[in-house]
Short mmCIF file of C-alpha atoms in Angstrom, two decimals:
data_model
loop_
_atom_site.label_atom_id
_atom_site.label_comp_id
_atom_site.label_asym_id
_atom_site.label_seq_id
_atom_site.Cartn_x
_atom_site.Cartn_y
_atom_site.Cartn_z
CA UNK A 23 62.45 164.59 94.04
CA UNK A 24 62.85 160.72 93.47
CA UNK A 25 66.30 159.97 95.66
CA UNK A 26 69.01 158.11 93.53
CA UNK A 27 68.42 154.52 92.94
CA UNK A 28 71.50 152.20 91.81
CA UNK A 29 70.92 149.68 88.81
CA UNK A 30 72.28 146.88 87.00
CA UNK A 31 71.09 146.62 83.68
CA UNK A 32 71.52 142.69 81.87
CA UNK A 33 70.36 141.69 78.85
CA UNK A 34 72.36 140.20 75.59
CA UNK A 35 71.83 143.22 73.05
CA UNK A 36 74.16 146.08 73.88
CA UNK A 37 72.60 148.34 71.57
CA UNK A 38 69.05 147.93 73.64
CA UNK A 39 71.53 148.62 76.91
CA UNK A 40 73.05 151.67 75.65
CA UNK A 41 69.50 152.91 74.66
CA UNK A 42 67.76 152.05 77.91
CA UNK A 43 70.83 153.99 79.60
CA UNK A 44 69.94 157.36 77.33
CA UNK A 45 66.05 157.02 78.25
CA UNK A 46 66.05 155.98 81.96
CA UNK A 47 65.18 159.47 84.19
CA UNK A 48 67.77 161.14 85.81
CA UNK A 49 67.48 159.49 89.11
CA UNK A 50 68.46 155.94 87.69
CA UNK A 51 71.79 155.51 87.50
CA UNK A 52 73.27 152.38 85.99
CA UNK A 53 76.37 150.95 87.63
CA UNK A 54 77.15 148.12 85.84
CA UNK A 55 76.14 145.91 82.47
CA UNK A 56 75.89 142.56 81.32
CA UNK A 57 75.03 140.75 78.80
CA UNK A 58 74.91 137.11 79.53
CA UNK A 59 73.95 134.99 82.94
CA UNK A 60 77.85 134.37 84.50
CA UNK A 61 78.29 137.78 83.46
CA UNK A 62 75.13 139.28 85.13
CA UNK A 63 75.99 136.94 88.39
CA UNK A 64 79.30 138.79 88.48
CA UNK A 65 77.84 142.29 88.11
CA UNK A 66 75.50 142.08 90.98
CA UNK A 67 77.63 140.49 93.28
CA UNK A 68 79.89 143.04 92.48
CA UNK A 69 77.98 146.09 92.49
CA UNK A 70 75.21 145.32 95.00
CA UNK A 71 73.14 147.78 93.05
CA UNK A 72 69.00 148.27 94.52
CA UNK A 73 67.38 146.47 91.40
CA UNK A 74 68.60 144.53 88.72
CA UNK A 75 66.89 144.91 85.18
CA UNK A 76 67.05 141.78 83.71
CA UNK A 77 65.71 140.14 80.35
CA UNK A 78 64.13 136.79 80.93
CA UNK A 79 66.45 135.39 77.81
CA UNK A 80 70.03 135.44 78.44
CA UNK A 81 72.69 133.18 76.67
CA UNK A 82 75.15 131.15 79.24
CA UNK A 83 74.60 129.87 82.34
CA UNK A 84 72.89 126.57 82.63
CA UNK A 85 70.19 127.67 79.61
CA UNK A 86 68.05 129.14 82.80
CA UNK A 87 68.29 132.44 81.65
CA UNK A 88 66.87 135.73 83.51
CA UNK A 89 65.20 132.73 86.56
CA UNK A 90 69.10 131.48 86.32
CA UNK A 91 70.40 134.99 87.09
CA UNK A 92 68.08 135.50 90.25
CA UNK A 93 68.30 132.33 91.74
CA UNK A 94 72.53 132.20 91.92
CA UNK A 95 73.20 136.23 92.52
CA UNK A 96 70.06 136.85 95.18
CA UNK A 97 71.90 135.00 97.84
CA UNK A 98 74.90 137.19 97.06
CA UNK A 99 73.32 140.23 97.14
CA UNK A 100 70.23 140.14 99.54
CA UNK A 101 69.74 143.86 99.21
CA UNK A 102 68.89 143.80 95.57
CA UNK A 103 65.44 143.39 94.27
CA UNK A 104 64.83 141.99 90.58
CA UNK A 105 62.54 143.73 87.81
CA UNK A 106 62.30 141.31 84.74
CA UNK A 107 62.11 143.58 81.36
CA UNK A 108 61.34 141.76 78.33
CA UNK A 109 60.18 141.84 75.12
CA UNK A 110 58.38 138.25 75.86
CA UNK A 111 54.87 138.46 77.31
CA UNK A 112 54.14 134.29 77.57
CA UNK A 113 52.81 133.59 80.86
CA UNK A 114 55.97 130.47 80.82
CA UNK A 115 58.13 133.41 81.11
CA UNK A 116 56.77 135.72 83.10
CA UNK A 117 55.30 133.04 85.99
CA UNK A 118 59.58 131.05 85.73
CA UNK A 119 61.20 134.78 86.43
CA UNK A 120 58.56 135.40 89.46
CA UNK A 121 58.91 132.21 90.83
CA UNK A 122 62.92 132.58 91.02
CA UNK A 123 62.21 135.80 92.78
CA UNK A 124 62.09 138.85 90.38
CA UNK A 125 59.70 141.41 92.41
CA UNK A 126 58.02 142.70 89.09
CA UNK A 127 58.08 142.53 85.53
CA UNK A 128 57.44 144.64 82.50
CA UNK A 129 57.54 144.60 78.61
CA UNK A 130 60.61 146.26 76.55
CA UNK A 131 57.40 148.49 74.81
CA UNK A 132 57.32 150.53 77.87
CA UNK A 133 58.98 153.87 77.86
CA UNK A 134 61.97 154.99 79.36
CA UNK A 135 59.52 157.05 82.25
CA UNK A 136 57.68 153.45 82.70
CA UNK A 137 60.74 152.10 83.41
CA UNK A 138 61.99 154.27 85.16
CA UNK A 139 59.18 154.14 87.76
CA UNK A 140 58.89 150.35 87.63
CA UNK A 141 62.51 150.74 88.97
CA UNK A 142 61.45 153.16 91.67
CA UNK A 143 58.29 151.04 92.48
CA UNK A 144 60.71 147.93 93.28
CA UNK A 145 63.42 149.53 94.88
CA UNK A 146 61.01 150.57 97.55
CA UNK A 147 59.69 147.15 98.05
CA UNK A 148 56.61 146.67 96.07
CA UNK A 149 55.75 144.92 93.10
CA UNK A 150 55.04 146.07 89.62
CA UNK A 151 53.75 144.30 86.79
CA UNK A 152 52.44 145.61 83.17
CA UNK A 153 48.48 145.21 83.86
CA UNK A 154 48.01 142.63 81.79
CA UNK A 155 50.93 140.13 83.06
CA UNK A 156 49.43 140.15 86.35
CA UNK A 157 47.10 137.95 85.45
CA UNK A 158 49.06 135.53 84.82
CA UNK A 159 50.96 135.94 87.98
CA UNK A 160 47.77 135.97 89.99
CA UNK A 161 46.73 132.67 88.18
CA UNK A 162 50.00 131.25 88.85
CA UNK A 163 50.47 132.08 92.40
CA UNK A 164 46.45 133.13 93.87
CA UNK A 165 45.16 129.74 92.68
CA UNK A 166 46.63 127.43 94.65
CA UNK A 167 46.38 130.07 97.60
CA UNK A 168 43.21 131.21 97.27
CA UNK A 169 41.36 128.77 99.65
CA UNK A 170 43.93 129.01 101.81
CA UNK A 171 44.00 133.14 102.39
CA UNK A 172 42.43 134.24 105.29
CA UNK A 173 40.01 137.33 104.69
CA UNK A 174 41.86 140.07 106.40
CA UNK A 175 39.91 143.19 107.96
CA UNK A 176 40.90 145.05 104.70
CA UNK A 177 38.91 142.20 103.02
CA UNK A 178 36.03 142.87 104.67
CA UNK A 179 35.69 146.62 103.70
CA UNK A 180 34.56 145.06 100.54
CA UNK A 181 30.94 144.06 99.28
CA UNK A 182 30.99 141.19 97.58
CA UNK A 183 29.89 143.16 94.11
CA UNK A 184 33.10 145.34 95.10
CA UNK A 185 35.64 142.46 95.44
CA UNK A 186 34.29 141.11 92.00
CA UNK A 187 35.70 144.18 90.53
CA UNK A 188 38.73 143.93 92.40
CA UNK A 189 39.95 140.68 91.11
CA UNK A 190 38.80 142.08 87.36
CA UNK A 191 40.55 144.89 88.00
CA UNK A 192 44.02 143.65 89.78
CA UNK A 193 44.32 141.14 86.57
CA UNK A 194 44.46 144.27 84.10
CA UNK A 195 40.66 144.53 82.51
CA UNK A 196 39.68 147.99 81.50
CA UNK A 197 37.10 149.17 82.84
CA UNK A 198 34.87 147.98 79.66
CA UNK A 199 36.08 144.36 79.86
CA UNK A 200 34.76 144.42 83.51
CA UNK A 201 31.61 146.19 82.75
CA UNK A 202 31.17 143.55 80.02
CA UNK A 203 32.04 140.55 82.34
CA UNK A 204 29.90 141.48 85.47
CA UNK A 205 26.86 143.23 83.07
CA UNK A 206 27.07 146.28 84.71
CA UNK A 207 27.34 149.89 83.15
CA UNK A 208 30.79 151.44 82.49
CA UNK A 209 30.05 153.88 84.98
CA UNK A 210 29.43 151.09 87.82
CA UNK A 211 32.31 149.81 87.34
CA UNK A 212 34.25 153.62 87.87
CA UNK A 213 31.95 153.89 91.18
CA UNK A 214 32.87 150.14 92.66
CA UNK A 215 37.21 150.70 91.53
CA UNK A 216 36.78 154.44 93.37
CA UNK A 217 35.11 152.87 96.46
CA UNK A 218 37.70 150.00 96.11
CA UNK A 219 40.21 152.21 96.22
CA UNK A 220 39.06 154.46 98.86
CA UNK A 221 38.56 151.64 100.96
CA UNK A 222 41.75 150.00 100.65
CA UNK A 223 43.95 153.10 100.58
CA UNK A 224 45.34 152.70 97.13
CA UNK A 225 45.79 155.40 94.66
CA UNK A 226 46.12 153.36 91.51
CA UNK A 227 44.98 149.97 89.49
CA UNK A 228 48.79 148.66 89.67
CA UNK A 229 48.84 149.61 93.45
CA UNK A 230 45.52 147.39 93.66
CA UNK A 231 47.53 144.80 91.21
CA UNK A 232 50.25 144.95 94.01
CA UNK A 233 48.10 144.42 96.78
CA UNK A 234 46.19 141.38 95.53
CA UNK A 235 49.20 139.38 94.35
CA UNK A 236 51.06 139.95 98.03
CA UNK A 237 47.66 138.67 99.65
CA UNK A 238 47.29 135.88 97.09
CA UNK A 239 43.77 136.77 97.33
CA UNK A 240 43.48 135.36 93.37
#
């Protein structure tokens, strides 16, 4: 059983904040609201909850919004991590709220179970991202640091057929769009993700997602 995780939920519709409350599993339990940035600064200092769900749009504040939010009440409360939850899926947005610090982020069409986990996911320390945001992260952030990784041992479990579908993979294809991409059969591509996975000791496409963006191997 998933132990009890402590939340702050923010975001400037109260309706949407009672209604996440009534869907979120059991084993989230909201400690505090807010609905605007000074207010959401306030509640996390506050509270100190594990994660903060945050909307990337927030009224007040200097007009930063959700990016605002992390970067004045993260050195306040160093043992919260931020998941950004929005209905906005423009890479602007979802690369501003990352670089301030938020560990994941996911759209307001996931369900209360998604969100739930994405919760669960960050408040253990890893990241979480809807599949196909990451690419946008990875393009953001893997670019610039792609020369500059250093193939790791884990790395070089890979062929280099194997690490094509990796990268595919980590920035949210489906299996068809990397079948289509590569011109290999659907069922290649299921062989290369298994052995990918096998090989890296990962038990899901966001855990691959995950490991990729904290390598900066994109």
């Amino acid at each position: 059983m998933t132990e009890a995780i402590t939340v702050v939920v923010v975001d400037d519709h109260s309706i949407f904040r009672s209604g996440l409350r009534a869907d979120l599993e059991d084993y989230v339990h909201v400690i505090g609201e807010a609905g605007d940035v000074d207010g959401a600064v306030a509640a996390v200092t506050r509270h100190q909850p594990q994660v903060v769900l945050l909307d990337v749009h927030l009224p007040g504040g200097q007009g930063g919004g959700g990016a605002e939010v992390i970067r004045r009440a993260a050195p306040t409360a160093p043992g919260s991590r931020f998941l950004a939850l929005s209905v906005s899926d423009s890479a602007e947005d979802v690369v501003g709220v990352i670089r301030a610090g938020a560990r994941g982020y996911i759209t307001k069409g996931s369900s209360g179970a998604e969100v739930s986990r994405a919760v669960a996911t960050v408040a253990g320390g890893d990241a979480v991202f809807s599949p196909r945001l990451a690419g946008f992260v990875l393009d953001a952030f893997g670019a610039a640091a792609g020369e500059q990784a250093q193939t790791d041992e884990e790395l070089d479990r890979l062929s280099a057929r194997e690490r094509e579908v990796m990268r595919l993979i980590a920035r949210g294809y489906s299996y068809k769009e990397v079948a289509a991409e590569l011109y290999i059969s659907i069922k290649t591509v299921e062989t290369h993700v298994s052995a990918v996975l096998r090989k890296l000791q990962l038990s899901s496409r966001h855990e691959l997602t995950a490991w990729a963006l904290e390598r900066r191997l994109l």
